[in-house]
Coordinates of C-alpha atoms in Angstrom, one line a residue:
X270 CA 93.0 109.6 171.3
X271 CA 93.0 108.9 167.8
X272 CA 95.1 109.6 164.9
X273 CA 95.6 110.1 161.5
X274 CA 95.5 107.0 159.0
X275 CA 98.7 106.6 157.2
X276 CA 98.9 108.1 153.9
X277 CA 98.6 105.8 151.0
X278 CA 101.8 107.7 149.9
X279 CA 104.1 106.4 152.3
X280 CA 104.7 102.8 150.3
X281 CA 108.3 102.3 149.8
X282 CA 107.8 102.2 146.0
X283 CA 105.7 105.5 145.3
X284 CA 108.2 107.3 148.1
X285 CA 110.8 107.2 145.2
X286 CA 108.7 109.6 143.4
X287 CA 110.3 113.2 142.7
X288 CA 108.7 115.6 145.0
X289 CA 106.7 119.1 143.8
X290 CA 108.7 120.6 141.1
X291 CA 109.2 124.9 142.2
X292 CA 107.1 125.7 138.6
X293 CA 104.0 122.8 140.1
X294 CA 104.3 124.7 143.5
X295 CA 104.0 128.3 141.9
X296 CA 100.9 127.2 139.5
X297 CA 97.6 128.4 139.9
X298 CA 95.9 125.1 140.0
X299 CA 97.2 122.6 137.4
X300 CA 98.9 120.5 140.6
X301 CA 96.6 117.8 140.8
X302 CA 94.2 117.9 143.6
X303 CA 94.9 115.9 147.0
X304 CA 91.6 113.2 147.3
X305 CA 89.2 114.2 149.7
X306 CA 89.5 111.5 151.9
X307 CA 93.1 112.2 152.3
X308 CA 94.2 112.7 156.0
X309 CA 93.7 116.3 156.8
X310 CA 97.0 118.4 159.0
X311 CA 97.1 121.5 160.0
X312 CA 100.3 123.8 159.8
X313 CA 100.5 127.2 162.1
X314 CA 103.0 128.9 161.0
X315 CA 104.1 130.7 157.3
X316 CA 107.9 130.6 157.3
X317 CA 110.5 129.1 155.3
X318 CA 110.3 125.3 157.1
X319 CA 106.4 125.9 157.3
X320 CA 106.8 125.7 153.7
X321 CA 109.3 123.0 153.1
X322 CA 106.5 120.8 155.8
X323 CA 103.6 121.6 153.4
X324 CA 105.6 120.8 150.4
X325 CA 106.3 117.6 151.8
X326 CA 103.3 116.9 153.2
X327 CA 101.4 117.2 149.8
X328 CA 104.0 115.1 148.2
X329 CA 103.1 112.0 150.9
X330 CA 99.4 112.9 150.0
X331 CA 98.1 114.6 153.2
X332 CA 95.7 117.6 152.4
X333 CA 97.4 120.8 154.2
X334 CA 95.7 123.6 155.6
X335 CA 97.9 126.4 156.9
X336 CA 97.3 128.9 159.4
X337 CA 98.8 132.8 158.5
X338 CA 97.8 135.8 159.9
X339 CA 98.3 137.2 156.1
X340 CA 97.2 134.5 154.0
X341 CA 96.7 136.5 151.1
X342 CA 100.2 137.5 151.2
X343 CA 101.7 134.2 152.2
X344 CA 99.7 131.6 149.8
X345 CA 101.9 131.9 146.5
X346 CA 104.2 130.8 148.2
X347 CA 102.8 127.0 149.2
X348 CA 101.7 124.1 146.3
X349 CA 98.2 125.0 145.2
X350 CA 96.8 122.4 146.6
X351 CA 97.5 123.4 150.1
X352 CA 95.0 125.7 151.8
X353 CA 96.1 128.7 153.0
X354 CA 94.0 130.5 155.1
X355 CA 93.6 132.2 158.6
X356 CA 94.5 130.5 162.6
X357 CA 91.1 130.4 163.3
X358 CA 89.8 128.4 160.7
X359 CA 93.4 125.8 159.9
X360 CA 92.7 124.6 163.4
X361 CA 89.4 123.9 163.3
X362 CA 88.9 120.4 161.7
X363 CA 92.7 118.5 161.6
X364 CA 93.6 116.4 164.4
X365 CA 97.1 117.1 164.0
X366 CA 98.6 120.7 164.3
X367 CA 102.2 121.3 163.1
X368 CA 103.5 124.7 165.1
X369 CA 105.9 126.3 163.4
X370 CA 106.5 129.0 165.0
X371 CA 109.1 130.1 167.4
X372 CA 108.7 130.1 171.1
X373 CA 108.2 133.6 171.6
X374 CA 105.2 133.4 169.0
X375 CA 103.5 130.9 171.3
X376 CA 101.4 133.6 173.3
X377 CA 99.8 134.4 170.6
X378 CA 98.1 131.4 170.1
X379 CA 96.6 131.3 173.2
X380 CA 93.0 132.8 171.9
X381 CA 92.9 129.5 170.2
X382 CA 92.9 127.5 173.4
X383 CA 89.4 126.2 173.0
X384 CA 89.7 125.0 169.6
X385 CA 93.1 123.4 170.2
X386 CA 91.6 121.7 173.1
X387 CA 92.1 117.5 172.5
X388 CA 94.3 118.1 168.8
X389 CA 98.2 117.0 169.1
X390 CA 100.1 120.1 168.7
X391 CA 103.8 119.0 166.9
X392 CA 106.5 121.4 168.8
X393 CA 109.0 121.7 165.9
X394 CA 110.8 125.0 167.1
X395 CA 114.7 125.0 167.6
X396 CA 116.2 128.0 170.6
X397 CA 119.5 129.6 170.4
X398 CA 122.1 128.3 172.6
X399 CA 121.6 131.6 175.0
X400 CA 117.9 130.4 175.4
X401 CA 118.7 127.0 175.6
X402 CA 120.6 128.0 178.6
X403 CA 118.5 131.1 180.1
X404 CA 114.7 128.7 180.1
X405 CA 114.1 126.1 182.3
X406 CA 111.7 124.6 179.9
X407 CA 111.9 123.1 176.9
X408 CA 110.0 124.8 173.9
X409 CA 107.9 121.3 173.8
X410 CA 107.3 122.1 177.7
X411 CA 106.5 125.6 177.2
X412 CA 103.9 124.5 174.7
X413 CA 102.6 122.5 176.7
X414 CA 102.2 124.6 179.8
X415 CA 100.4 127.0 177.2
X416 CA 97.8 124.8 176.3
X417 CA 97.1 121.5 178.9
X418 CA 94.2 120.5 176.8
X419 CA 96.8 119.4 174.2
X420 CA 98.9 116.3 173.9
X421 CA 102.2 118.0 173.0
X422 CA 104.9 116.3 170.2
X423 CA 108.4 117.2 169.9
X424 CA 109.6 116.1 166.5
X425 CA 110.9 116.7 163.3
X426 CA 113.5 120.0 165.1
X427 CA 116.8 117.8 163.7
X428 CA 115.6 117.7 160.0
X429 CA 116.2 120.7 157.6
X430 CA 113.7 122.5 155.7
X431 CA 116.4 121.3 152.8
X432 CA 115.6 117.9 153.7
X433 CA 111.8 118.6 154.5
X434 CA 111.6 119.8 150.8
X435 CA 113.5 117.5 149.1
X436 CA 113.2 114.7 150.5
X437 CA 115.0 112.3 153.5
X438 CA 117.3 110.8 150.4
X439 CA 119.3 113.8 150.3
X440 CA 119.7 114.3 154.2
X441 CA 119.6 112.5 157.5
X442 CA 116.3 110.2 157.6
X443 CA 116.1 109.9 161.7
X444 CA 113.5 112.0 163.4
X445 CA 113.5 112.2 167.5
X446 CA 110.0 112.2 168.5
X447 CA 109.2 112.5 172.5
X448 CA 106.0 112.9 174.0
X449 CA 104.0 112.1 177.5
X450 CA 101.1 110.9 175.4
X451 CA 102.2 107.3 173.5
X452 CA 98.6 107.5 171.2
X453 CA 99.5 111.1 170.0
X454 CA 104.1 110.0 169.2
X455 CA 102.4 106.5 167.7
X456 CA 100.3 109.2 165.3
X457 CA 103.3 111.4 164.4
X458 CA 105.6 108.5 164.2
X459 CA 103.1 106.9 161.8
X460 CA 103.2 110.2 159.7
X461 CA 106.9 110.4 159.7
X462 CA 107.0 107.0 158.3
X463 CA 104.4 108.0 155.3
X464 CA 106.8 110.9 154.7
X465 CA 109.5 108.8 154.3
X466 CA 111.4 109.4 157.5
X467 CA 112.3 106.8 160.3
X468 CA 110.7 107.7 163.5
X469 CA 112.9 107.4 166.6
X470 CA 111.5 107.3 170.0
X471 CA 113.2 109.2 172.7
X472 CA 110.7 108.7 175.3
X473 CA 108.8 111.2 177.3
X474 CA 108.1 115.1 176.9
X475 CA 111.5 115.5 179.1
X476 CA 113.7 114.4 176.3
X477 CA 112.9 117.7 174.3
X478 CA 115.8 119.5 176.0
X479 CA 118.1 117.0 174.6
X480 CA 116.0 116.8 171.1
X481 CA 116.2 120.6 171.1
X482 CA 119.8 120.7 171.7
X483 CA 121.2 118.6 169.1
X484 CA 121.1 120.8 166.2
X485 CA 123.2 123.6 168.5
X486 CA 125.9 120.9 168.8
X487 CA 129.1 121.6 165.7
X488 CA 130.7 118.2 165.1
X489 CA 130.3 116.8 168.4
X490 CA 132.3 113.6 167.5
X491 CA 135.3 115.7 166.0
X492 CA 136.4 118.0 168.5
X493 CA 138.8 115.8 170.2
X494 CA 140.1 114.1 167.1
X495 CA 141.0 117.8 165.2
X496 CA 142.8 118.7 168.4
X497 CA 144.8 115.9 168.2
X498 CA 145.2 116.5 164.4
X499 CA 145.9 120.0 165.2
X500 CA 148.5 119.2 168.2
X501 CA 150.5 116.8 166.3
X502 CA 151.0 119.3 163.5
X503 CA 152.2 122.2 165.5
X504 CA 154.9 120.2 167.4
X505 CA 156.1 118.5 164.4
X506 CA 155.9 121.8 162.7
X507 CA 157.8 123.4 165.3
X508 CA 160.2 120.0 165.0
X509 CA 160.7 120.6 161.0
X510 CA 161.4 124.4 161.5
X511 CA 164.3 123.9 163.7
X512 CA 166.0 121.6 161.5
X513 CA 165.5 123.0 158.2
X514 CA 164.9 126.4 159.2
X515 CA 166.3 127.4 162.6
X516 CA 169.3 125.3 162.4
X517 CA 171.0 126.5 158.7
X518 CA 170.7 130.2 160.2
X519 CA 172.1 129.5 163.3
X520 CA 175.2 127.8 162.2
X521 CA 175.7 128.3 158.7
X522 CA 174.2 131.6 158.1
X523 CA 171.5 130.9 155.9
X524 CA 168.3 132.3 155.4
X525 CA 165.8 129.7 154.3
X526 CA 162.8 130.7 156.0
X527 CA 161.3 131.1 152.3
X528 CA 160.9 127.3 153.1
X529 CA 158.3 128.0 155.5
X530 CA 154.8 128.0 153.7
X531 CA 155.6 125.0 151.2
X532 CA 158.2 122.9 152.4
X533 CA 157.8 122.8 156.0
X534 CA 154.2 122.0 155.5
X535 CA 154.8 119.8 152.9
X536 CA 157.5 117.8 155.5
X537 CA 155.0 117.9 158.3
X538 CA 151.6 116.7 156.5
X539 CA 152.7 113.8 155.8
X540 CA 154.1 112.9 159.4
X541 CA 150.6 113.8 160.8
X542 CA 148.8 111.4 158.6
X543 CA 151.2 108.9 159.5
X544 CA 151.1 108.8 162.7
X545 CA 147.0 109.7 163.0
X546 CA 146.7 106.2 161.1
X547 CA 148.7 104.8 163.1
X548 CA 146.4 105.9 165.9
X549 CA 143.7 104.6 164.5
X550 CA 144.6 100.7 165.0
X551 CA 146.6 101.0 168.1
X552 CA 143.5 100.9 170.3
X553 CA 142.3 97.5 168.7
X554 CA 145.7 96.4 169.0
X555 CA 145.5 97.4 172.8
X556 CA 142.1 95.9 173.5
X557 CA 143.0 92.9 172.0
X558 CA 145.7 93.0 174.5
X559 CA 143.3 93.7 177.5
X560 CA 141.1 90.8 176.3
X561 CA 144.2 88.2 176.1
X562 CA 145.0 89.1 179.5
X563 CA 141.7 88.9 181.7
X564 CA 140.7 86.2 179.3
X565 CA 137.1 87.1 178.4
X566 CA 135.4 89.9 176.5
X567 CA 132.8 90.5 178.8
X568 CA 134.9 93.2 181.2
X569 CA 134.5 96.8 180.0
X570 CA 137.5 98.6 178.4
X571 CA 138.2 101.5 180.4
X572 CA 137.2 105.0 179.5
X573 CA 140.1 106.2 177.5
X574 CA 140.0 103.3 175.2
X575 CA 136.4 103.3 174.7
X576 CA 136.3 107.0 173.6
X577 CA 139.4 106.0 171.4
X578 CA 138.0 103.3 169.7
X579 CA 134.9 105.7 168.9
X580 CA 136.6 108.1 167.8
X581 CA 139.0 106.0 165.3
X582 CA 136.0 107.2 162.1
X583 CA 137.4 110.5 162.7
X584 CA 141.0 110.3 163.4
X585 CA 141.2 108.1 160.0
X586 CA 138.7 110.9 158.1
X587 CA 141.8 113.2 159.1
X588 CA 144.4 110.9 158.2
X589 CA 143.1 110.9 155.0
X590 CA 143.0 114.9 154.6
X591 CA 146.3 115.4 155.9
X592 CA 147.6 112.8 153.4
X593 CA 145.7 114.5 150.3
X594 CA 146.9 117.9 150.8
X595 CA 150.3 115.8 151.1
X596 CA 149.9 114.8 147.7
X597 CA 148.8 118.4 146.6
X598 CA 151.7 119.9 147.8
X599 CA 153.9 117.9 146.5
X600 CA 152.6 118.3 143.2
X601 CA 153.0 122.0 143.8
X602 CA 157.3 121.7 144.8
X603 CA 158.2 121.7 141.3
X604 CA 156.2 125.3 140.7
X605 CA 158.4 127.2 143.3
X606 CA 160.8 129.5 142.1
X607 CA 163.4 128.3 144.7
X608 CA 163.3 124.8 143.3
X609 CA 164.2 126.4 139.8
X610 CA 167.1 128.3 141.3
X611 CA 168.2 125.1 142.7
X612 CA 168.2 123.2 139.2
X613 CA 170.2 126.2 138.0
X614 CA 172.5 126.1 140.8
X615 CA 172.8 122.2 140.3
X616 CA 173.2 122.5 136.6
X617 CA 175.9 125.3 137.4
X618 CA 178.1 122.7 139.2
X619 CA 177.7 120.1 137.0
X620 CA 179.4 122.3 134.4
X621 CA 181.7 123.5 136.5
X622 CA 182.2 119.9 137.6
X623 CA 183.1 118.9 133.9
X624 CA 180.2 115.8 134.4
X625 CA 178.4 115.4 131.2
X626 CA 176.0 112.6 132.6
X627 CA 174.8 113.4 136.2
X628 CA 172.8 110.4 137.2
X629 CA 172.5 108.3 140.3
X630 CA 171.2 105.2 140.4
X631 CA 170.8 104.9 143.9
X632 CA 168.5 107.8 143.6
X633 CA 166.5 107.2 140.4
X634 CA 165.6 104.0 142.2
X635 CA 164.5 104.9 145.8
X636 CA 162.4 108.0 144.2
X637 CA 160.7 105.7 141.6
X638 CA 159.8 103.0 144.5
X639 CA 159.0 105.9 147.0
X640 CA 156.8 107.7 145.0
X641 CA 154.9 104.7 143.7
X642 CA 154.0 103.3 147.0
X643 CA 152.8 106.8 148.4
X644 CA 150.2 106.6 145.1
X645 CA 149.3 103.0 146.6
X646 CA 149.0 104.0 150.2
X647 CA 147.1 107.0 149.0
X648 CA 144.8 105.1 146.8
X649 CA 144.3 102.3 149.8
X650 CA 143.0 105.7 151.8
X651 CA 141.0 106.7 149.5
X652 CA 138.8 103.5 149.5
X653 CA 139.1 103.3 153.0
X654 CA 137.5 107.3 153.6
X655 CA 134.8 106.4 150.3
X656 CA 133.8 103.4 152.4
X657 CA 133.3 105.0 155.6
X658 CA 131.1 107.2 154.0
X659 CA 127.4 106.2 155.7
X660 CA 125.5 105.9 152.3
X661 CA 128.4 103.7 151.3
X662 CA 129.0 101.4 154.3
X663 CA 124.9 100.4 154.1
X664 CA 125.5 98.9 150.9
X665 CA 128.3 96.5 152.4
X666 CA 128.3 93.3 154.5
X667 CA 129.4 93.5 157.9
X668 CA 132.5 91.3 156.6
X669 CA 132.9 92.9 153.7
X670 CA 132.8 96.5 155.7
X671 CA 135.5 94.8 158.2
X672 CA 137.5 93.8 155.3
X673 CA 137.5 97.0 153.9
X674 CA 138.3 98.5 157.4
X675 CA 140.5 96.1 159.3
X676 CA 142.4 93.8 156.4
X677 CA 143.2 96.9 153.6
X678 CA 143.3 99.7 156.4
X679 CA 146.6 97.2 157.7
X680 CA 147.8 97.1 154.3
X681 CA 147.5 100.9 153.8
X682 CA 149.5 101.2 157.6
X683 CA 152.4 98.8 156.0
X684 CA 152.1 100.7 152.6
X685 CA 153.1 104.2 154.8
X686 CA 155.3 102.6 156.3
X687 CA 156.9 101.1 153.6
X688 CA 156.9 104.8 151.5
X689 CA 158.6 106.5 154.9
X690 CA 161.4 103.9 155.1
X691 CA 162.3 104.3 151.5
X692 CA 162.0 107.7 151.6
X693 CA 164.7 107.7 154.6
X694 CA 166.7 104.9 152.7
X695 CA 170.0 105.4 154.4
X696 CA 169.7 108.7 155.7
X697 CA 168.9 107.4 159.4
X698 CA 172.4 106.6 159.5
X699 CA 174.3 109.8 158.5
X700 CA 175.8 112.5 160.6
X701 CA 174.8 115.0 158.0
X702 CA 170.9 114.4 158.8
X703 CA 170.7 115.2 162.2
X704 CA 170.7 119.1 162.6
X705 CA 170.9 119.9 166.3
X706 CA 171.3 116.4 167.3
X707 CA 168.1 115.9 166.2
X708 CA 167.4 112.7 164.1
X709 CA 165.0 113.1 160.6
X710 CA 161.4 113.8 161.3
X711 CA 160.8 109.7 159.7
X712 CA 162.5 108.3 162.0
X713 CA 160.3 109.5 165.2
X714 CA 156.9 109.0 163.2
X715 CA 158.0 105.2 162.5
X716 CA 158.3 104.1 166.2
X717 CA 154.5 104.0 166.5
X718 CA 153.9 101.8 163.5
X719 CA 156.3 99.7 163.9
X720 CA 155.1 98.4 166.8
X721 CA 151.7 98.7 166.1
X722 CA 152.7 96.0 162.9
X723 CA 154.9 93.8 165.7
X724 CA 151.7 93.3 167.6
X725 CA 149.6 92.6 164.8
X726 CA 152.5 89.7 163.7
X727 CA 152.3 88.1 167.1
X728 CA 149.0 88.0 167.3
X729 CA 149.0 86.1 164.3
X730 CA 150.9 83.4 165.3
X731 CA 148.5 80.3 166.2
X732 CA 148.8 80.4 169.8
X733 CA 147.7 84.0 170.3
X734 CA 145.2 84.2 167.5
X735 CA 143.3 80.7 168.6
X736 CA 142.8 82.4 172.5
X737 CA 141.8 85.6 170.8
X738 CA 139.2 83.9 168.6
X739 CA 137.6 82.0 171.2
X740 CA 137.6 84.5 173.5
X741 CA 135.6 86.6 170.9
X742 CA 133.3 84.0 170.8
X743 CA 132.2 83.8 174.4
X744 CA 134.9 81.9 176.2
X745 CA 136.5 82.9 179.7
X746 CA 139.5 81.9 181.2
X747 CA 138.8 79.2 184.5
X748 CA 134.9 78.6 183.1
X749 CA 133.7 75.8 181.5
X750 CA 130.2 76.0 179.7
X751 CA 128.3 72.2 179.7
X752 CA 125.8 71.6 177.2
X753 CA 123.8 68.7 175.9
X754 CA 124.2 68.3 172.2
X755 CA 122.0 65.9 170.5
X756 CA 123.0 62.8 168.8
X757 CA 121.2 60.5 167.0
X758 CA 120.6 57.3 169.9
X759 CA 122.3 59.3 172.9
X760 CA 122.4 62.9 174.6
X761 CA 126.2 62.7 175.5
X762 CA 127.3 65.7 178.4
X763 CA 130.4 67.3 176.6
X764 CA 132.5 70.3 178.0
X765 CA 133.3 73.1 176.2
X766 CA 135.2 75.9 175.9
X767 CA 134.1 78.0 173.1

């Protein structure tokens, strides 16, 4: 079978080139022609990612020729140096045939069967989740069936015509490619590569069901960590309502349910964010448990923890949102009309009082110190979310990514914890604070923490940390490793456990 040569475009250093400007696309000729000897693809197919694929093609400096059954209508709207013509004639000379079409389209292609016969036909159609479910076959399969004479290519489904256009810097670079023919996904993969895309091998023409569904899936990698999110703010939220809310009317008479869109949020944020960061280096603090005890690293972690420690990106992404709309509201208590009442009320008794200076020390202190450590442990979040960021986290070392992660993700968990106690100061210990017998909100979200940070103490101390490290690197409990280390006159047998 042969393929395409790789277009002289796809260097590295010319791939930083803008791509086709809208007013070059739209001219009438003044795009600069594509060389003659410039690998010739075909496109079927006039829509909105047929487009994109042309314009990107002629940017990596393949010469197009598309396939409409209006091309009159339909070529204004592809770079001028793309040929627009009809079916018959776009198939008839390149050895590559992008279909861009969708499956229900395919039929009609079947009066090209002869002329298809021996080109590689590129499947890049996407179902709906109701045909993903009501076919049997794959589009790429369907295809296939259609024309047996072809070797059939699933690729380029995941990108979007966004990212076709404009090129892979501003969207995901990975294309899944499968294919029962390795000759015809070496000559895509090769052409995915000159366009500036990284070519990723999913194996045979069965994987297309699985290419095909992953741009159906939303966020598959979030849905558990926003229910936990969303869980721990309804009971805390529920928790907060019956002690500010629910527990004034009940025994005092008042009615402070005004509290409910501002306050009680603003109360509750702040303990979901706590405690999802907390959650986010409990499981390493529990593997490194697991590892301690069977004394090697080479058992799996069960499921549970697995999942968990993939899904600790997320949960920490969420922290970080909870902990900024914290912040915002926050900034938004002093707006409220109630909290002016409530500074005329308090100025009220003060006169009343006969107190010319109303000032507490106490006070002035712990809100200074409380409000200047939430900025830190917000700030510590921030570059903790920036660097998590894919685009970011390539630029980085693995140590200085773990740094970033592990070493200042600790310090923003003691920062938290460090604004939550001085935001309780002494309240923990006053009948006043607990409404219903229930104790202040801080006090349940700093169990978790706390001995999350006593962990991480003992396994500093030399005699855990040593095990831990050399378990890390490759020792087990009960098994010594021999090896024969060189020396200068003699090869002396030493035993080692590392």
């Amino acid at each position: 079978m042969s393929h395409l040569p790789v277009a002289a475009a796809g260097t590295p250093g010319q791939m930083d080139k803008p791509l086709i400007s809208r007013h070059l696309v739209d001219s009438d000729g003044s795009l600069a022609q594509v060389p003659s000897e410039a690998p010739k693809v075909g496109i079927l197919g006039s829509g909105d990612f047929a487009r994109s694929l042309a314009t990107r093609l002629v940017g990596a400096g393949f010469s197009v020729v598309v396939g409409s059954r209006n091309p009159k209508r339909t070529a204004g709207l592809f770079p001028s140096s793309a040929q627009v013509t009809f079916q018959e004639e776009a198939v008839s000379s390149p050895e590559i045939i992008f279909v861009a079409m969708f499956r229900e389209h395919y039929p009609s292609l079947c009066a090209l069967r002869e002329q298809l016969a021996g080109k590689i036909l590129v499947d890049m159609s996407n179902p709906t989740e109701r045909e993903l479910h009501e076919h049997c076959q794959s589009n790429a399969e369907y295809l296939a069936s259609l024309f047996p004479a072809c070797p059939v290519v699933k690729a380029f489904n995941v990108i979007s015509a966004w990212t076709m256009q404009h090129g892979p810097r501003d969207g995901n670079r990975q294309v899944a490619i499968c294919s029962d023919q390795p000759e015809a996904k070496r000559a895509v993969s090769e052409m995915a590569h000159a366009m500036g895309f990284i070519p990723l091998d999913m194996g045979s023409l069965a994987s297309a069901r699985e290419i095909e569904a992953i741009p159906l899936r939303l966020l598959p990698g979030w849905k558990v960590p926003t229910l936990l999110a969303l869980g721990l703010f309804v009971c805390f939220y529920a928790y907060n309502f019956t002690r500010d809310v629910l527990q004034p009317y009940v025994q005092e008479g008042k009615n402070r349910f005004y509290k409910l869109p501002v306050s009680v949020v603003n109360t509750t944020l702040p303990c979901v964010a706590y405690v999802l960061l907390s959650l986010v280096y409990l499981p390493g603090v529990l593997a490194a448990a697991l590892q301690l005890q069977r004394g090697t690293k080479y058992q799996r972690f069960p499921d549970w923890l697995d999942h968990w420690l993939q899904h600790r990106k997320q949960i920490g992404l969420l922290s970080f949102f909870c902990a900024v709309l914290h912040a915002l509201y926050s900034f938004c208590l002093p707006l409220r009309r109630s909290h002016r009442f409530d500074l005329v009320n308090l100025a009220v008794k003060q006169v009343l009082a006969n107190k010319s200076h109303y000032w507490e020390e106490e006070e002035v202190w712990r809100m200074e110190i409380y409000l200047s450590l939430g900025v830190l442990a917000l700030g510590v979040l921030s570059l903790l979310a920036v660097t998590s960021l894919p685009s970011i986290a390539n630029s980085l070392s693995w140590r200085e990514f773990s740094f970033v992660q592990s070493t200042l993700g600790f310090v923003a968990l003691l920062l938290c914890t460090l604004h939550t106690l001085t935001y309780g100061w002494t309240r923990a210990f006053k009948e006043s604070y607990y409404k219903f017998f229930l104790p202040p909100t801080f006090t349940l979200t700093l169990l978790l923490p706390c001995v999350i940070i006593l962990a991480k103490g003992l396994f500093l101390l030399p005699c855990f940390s040593r095990r831990l490290a050399k378990i890390r690197r490759g020792w087990e409990k009960d098994r010594a490793v021999k090896f024969m280390p060189p020396t200068d006159q003699v090869l002396v047998e030493k035993t080692s456990h590392v």
